[in-house]
mmCIF file of C-alpha atoms in Angstrom:
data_model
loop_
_atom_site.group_PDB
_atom_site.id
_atom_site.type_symbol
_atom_site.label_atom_id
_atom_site.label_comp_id
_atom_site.label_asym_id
_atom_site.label_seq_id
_atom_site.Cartn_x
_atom_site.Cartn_y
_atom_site.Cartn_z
ATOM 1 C CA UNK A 314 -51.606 46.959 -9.942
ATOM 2 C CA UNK A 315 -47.751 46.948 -10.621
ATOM 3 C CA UNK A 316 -45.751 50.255 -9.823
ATOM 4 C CA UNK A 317 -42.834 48.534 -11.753
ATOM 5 C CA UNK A 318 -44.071 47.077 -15.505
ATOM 6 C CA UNK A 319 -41.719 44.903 -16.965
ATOM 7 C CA UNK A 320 -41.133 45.323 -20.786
ATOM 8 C CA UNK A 321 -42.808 43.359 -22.898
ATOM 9 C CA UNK A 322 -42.245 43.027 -27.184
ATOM 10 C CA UNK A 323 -43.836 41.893 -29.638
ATOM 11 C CA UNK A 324 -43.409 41.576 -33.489
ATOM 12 C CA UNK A 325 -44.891 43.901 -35.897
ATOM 13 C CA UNK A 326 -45.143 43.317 -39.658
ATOM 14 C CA UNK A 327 -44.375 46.746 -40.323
ATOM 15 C CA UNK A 328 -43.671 46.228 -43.927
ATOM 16 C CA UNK A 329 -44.913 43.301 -46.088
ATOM 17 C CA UNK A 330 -42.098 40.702 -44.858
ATOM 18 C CA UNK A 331 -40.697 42.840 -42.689
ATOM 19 C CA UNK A 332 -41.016 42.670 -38.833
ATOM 20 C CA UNK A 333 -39.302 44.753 -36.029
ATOM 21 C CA UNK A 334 -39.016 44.174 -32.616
ATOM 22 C CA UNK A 335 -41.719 46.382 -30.783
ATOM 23 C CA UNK A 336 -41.398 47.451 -26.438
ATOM 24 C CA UNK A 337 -44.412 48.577 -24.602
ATOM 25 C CA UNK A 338 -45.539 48.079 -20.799
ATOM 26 C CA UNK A 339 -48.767 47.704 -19.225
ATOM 27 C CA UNK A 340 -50.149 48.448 -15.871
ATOM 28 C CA UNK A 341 -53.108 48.395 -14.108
ATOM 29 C CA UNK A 342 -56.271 46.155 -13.932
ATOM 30 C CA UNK A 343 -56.614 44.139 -16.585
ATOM 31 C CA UNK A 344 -60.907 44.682 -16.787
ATOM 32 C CA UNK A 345 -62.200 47.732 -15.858
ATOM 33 C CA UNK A 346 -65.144 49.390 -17.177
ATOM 34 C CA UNK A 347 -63.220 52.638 -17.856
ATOM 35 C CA UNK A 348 -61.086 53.306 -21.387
ATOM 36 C CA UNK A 349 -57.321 52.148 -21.438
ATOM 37 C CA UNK A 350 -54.948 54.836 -22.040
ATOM 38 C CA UNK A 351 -52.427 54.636 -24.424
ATOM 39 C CA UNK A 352 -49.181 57.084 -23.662
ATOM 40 C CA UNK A 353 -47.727 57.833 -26.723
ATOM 41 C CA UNK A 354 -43.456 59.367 -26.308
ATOM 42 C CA UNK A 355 -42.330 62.462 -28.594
ATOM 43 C CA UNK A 356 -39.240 62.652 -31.068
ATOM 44 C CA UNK A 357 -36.218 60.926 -29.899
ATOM 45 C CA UNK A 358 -38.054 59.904 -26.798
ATOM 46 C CA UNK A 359 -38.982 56.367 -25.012
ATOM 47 C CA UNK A 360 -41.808 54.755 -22.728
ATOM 48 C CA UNK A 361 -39.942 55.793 -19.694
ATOM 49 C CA UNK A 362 -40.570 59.365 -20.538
ATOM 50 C CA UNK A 363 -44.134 58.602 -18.674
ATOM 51 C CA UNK A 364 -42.802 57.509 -15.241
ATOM 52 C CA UNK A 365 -43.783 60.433 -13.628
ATOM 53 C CA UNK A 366 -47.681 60.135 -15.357
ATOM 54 C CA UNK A 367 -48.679 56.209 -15.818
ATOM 55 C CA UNK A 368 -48.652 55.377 -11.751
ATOM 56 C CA UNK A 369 -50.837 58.383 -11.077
ATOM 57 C CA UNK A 370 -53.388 56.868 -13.405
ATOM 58 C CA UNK A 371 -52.938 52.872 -13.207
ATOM 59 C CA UNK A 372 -55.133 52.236 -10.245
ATOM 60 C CA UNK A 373 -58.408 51.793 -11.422
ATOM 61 C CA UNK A 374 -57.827 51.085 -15.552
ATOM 62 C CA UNK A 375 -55.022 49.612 -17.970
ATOM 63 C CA UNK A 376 -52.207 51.781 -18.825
ATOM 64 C CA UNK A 377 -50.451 51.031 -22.186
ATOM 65 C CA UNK A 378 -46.787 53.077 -22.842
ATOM 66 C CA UNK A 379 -45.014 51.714 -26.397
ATOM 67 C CA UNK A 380 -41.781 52.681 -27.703
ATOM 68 C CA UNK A 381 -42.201 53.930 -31.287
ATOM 69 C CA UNK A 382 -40.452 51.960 -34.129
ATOM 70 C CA UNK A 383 -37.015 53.408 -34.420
ATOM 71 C CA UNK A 384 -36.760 54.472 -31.083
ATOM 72 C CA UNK A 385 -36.331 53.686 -27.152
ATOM 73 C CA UNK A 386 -36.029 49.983 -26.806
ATOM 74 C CA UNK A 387 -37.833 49.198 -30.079
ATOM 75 C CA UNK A 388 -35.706 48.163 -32.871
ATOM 76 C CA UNK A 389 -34.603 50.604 -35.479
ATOM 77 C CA UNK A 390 -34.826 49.056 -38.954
ATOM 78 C CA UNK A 391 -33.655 50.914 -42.114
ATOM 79 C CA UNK A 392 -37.132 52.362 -43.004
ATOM 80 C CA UNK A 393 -39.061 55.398 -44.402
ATOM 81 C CA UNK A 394 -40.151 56.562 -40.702
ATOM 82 C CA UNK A 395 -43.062 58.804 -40.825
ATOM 83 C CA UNK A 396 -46.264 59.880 -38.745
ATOM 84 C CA UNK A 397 -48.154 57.630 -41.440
ATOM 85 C CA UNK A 398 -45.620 54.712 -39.907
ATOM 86 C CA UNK A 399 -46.389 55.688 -36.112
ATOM 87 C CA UNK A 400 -49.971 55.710 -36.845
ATOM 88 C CA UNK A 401 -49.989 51.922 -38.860
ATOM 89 C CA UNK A 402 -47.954 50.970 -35.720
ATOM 90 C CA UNK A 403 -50.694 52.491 -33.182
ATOM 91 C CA UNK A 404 -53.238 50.792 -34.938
ATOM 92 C CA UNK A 405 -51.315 47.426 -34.850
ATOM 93 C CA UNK A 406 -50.911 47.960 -31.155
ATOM 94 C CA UNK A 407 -54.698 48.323 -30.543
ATOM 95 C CA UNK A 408 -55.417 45.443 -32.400
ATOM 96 C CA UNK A 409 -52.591 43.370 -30.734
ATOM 97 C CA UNK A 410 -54.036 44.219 -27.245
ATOM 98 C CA UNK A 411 -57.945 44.215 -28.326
ATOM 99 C CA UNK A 412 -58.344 47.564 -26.899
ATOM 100 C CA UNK A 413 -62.261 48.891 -28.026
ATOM 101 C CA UNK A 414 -61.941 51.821 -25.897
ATOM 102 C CA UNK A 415 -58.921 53.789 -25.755
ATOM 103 C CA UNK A 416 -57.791 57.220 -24.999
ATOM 104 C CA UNK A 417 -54.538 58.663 -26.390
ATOM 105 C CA UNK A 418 -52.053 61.390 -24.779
ATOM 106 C CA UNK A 419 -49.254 61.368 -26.820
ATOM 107 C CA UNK A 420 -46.488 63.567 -26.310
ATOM 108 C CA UNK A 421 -44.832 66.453 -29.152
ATOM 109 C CA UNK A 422 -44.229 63.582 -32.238
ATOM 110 C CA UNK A 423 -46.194 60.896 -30.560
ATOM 111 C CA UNK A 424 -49.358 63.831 -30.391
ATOM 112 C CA UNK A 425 -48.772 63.808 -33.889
ATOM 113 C CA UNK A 426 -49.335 60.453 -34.956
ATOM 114 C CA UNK A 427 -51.525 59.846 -32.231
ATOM 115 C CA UNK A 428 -54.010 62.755 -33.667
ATOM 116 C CA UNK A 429 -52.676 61.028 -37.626
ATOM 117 C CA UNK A 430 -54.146 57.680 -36.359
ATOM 118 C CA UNK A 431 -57.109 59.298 -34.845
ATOM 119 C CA UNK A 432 -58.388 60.788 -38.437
ATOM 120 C CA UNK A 433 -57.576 57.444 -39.983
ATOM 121 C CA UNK A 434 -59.323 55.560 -37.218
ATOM 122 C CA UNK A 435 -61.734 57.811 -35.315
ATOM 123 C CA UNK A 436 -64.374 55.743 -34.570
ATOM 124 C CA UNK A 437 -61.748 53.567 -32.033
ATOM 125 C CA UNK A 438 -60.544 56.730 -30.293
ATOM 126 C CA UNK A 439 -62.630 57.857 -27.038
ATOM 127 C CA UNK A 440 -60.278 60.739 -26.135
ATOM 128 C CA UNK A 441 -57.199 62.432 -27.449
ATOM 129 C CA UNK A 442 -55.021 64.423 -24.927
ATOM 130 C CA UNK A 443 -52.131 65.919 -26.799
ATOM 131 C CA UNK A 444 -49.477 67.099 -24.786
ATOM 132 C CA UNK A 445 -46.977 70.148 -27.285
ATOM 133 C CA UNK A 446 -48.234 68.250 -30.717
ATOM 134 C CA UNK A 447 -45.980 68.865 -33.359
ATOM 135 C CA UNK A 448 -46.737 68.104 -36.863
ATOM 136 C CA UNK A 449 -48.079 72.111 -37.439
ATOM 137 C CA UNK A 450 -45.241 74.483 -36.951
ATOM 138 C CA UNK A 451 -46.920 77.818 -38.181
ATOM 139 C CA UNK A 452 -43.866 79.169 -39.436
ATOM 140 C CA UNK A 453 -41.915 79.635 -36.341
ATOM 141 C CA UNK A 454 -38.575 77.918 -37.525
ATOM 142 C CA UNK A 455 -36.399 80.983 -38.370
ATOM 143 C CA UNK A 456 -33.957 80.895 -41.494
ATOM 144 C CA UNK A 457 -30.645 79.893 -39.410
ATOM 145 C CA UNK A 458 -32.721 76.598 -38.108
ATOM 146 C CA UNK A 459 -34.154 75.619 -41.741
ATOM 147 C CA UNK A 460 -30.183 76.263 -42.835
ATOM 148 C CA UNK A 461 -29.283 73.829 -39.978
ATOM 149 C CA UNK A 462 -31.828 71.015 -41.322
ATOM 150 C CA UNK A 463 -30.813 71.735 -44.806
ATOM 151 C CA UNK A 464 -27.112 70.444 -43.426
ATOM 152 C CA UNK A 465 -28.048 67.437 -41.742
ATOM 153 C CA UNK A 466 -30.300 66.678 -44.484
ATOM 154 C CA UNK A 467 -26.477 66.317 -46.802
ATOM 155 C CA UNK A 468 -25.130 63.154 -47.676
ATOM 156 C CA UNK A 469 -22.624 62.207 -45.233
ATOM 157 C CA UNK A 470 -22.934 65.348 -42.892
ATOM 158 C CA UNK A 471 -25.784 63.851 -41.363
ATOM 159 C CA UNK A 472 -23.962 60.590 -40.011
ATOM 160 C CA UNK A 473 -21.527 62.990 -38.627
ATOM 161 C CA UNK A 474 -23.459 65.051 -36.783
ATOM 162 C CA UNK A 475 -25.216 62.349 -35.523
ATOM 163 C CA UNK A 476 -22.142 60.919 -34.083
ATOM 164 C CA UNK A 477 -20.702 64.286 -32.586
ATOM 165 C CA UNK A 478 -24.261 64.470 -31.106
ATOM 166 C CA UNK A 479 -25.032 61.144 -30.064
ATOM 167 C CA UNK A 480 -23.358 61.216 -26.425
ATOM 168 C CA UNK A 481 -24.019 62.642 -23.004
ATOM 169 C CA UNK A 482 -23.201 66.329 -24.068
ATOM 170 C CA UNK A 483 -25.041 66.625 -26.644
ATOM 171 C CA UNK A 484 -27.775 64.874 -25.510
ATOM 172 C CA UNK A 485 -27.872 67.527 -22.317
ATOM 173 C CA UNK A 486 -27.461 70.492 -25.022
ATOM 174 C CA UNK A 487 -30.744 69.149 -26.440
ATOM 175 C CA UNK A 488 -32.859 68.676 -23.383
ATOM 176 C CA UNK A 489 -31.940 71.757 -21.803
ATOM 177 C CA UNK A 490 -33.626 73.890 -23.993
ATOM 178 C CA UNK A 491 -37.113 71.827 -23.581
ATOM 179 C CA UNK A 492 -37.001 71.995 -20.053
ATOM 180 C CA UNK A 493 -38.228 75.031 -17.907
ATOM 181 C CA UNK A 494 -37.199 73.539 -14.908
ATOM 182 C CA UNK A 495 -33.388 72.617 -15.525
ATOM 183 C CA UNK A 496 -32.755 70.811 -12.725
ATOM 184 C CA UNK A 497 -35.151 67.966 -14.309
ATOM 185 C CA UNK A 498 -32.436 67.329 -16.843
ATOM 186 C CA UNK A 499 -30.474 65.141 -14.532
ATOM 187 C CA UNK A 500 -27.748 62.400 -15.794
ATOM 188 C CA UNK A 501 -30.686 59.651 -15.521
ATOM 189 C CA UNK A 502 -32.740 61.392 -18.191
ATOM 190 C CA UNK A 503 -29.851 62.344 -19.917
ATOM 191 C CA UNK A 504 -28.352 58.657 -19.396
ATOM 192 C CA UNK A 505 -31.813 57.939 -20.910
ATOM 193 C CA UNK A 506 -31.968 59.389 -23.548
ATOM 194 C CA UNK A 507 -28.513 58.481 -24.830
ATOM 195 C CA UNK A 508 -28.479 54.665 -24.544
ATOM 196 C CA UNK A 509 -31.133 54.266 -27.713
ATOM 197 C CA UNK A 510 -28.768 56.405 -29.672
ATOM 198 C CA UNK A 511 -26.305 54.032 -30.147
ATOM 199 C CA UNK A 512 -28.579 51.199 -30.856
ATOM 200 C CA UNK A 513 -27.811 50.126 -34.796
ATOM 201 C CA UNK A 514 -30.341 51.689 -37.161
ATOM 202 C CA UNK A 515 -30.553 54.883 -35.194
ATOM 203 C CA UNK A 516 -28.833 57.425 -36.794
ATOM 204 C CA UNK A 517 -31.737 56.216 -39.812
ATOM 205 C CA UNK A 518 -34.909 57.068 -37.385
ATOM 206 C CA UNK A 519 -33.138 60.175 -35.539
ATOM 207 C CA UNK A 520 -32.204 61.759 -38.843
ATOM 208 C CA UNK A 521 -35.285 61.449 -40.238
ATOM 209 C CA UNK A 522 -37.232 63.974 -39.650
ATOM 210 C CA UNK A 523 -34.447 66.286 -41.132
ATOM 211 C CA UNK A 524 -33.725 64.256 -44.196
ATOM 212 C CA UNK A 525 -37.948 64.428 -44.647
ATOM 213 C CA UNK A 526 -39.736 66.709 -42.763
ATOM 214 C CA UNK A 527 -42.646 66.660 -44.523
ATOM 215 C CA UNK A 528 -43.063 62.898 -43.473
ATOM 216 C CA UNK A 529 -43.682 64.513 -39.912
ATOM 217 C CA UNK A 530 -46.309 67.139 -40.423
ATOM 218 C CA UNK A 531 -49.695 67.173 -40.322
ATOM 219 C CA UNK A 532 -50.373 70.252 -42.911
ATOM 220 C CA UNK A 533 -52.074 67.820 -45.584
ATOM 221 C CA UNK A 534 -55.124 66.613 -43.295
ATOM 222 C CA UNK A 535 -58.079 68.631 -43.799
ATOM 223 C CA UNK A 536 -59.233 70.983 -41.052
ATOM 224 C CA UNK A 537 -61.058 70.076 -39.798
ATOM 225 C CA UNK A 538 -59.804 66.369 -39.707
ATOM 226 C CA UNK A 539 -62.262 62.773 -39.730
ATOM 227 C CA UNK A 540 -61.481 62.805 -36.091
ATOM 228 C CA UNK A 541 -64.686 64.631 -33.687
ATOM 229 C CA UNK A 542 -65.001 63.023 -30.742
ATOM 230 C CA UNK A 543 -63.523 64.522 -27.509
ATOM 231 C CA UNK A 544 -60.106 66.009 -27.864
ATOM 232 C CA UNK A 545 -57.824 68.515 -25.588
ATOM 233 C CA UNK A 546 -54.496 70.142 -25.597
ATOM 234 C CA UNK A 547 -51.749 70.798 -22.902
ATOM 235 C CA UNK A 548 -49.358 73.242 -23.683
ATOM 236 C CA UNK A 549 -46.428 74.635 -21.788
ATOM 237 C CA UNK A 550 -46.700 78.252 -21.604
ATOM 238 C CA UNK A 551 -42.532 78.412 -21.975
ATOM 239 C CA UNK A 552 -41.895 75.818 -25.390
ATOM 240 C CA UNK A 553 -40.470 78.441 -27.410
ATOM 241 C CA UNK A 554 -40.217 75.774 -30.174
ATOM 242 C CA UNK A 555 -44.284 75.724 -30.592
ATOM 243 C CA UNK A 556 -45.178 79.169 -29.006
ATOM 244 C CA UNK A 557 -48.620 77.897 -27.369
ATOM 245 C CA UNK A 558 -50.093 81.494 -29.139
ATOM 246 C CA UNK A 559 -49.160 80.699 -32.410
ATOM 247 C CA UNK A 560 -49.903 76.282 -32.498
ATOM 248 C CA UNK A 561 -52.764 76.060 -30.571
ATOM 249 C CA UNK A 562 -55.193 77.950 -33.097
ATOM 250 C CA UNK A 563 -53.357 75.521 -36.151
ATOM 251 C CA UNK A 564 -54.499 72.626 -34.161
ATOM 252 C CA UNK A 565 -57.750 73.982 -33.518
ATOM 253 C CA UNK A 566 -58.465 74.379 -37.129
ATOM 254 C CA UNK A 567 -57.828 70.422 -37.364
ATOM 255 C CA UNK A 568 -59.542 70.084 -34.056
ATOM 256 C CA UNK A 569 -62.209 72.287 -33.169
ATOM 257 C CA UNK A 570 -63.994 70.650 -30.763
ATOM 258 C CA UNK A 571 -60.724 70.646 -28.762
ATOM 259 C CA UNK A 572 -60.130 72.613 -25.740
ATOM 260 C CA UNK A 573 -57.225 74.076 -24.558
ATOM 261 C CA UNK A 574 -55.168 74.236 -21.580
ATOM 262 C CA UNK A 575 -51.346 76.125 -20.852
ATOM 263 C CA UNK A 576 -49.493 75.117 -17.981
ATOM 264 C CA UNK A 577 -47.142 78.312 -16.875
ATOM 265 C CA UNK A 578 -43.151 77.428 -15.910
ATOM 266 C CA UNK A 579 -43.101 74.046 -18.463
ATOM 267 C CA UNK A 580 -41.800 74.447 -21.447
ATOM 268 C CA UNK A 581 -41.909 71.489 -24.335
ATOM 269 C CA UNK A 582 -42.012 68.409 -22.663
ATOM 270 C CA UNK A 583 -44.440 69.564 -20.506
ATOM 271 C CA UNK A 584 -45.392 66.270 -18.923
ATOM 272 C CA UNK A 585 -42.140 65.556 -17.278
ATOM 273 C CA UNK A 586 -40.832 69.271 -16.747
ATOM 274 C CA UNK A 587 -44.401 69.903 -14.516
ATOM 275 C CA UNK A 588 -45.598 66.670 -14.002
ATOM 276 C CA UNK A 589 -47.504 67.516 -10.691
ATOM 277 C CA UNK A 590 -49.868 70.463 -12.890
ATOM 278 C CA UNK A 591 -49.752 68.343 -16.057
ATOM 279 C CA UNK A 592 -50.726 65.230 -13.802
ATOM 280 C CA UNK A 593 -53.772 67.143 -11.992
ATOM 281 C CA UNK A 594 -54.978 68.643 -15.646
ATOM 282 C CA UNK A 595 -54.987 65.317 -17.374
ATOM 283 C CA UNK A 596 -56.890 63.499 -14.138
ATOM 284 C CA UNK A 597 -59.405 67.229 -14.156
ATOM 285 C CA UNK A 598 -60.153 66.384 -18.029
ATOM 286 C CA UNK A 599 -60.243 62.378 -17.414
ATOM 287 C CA UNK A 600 -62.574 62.901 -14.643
ATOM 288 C CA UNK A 601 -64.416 66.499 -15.154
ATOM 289 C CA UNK A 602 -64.285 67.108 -19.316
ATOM 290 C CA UNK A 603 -64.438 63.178 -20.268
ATOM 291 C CA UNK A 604 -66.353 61.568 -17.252
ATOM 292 C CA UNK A 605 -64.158 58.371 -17.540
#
């Protein structure tokens, strides 16, 4: 067992003739006889995003954490980015690492398309853990937000927001409001989350989801979706983005058979913000709700 994973990359053929550069770690035995977990980051987030999770969970099965195309250390080609993208590119990833049993926890967008490639694929998903999905909004974006979208969606306006935005301020004015406890959003995360942004090709994958929001929802799949084996959700009781109230029966409509769980003083990205109660809830429904 390694408590410090090196990157590794490999090449994905994410387009016919197209490849991009793809990061991910591992940890963890290489055999066991329990299901590899496959940590999945949100919107504008990386792999390191986990380091408070994977080394609570490597000891006794393989731990996979990949960097989405167009973000973290993965490179950021001039593509259509989409959930339909992140789920081709989970797929890819299983396949490239021969994983038959695997359990997903991905993270706000990475929920998403981890729940997108679970209805595409669900007889190769054991578990899915979704930590704040996004992807079903239930109408909670108020008219001055949609406005704001509407603007960075412009020609031009977009690229210079992006660069305004695109530095250590901004960066903290955008993790602050995720964060219940504030002290979490120290200059390393911050630090963190800033390098990728000026990476070339990211102002294409960080714009995206305004220029085409309905790339990243989930409002087409039917409810409920292809996907009915074990599922659970991890909310924190403070994201005032994706009011736990309102989401969590939307997602239960695609996911019935899922149960639920809210975490009090944790807000959006719930795993990090309380990693001790998110940490003891995923290992209760790993080892109580799952058996694995």
């Amino acid at each position: 067992m390694s408590r410090s994973p090196q990157d590794r990359y490999y090449l994905w053929e994410y387009e016919t003739g197209r490849t991009a550069k793809i990061r991910y770690r591992q940890s963890g035995p290489e055999e066991s006889d329990k299901p590899a977990l496959l940590f999945v980051h949100g919107y504008g987030g990386m792999l390191e995003h986990w380091n408070l999770n994977i080394p609570e969970f490597d000891h006794d099965r393989p731990v996979y954490a990949l960097d989405l195309i167009g973000f973290g250390g993965s490179q950021k080609p001039r593509t259509r980015y989409r959930l339909e993208l992140f789920a081709a590119q989970i797929n890819a990833f299983i396949q490239y690492r021969q994983l038959e049993d695997v359990i997903i926890i991905g993270h706000s967008m990475g929920g998403a398309s981890g729940l997108y490639y679970a209805h595409l694929n669900p007889e190769t998903v054991s578990g899915l853990i979704l930590a704040n999905p996004s992807g079903l909004f239930g109408d909670t974006m108020d008219p001055m937000a949609k406005a704001f979208f509407g603007l960075i969606a412009s020609p031009g306006i977009g690229e210079f927001m992006f660069a305004a935005f695109a530095n250590q301020l901004g960066v903290s004015q955008s993790l602050l409001p995720t964060y219940y406890n504030q002290k979490k959003v120290d200059l390393r995360l911050i630090n963190q989350f800033t390098r990728p942004l000026q990476d070339k090709g990211a102002v294409w994958s960080y714009l995206s989801p305004s220029r085409r929001p309905s790339d990243f929802t989930l409002e087409h799949l039917p409810r409920p979706c292809r996907y009915r084996n074990k599922a659970f959700l991890i909310w924190g009781a403070e994201d005032s983005a994706l009011p736990a109230q309102k989401i969590i029966p939307e997602f239960q409509e695609l996911l019935p058979q899922a149960g639920a769980y809210i975490i009090p003083k944790a807000a959006h990205c719930i795993h990090h913000d309380a990693h001790e109660a998110f940490n003891n809830r995923l290992r209760h429904i790993l080892d109580n709700e799952m058996n694995v």
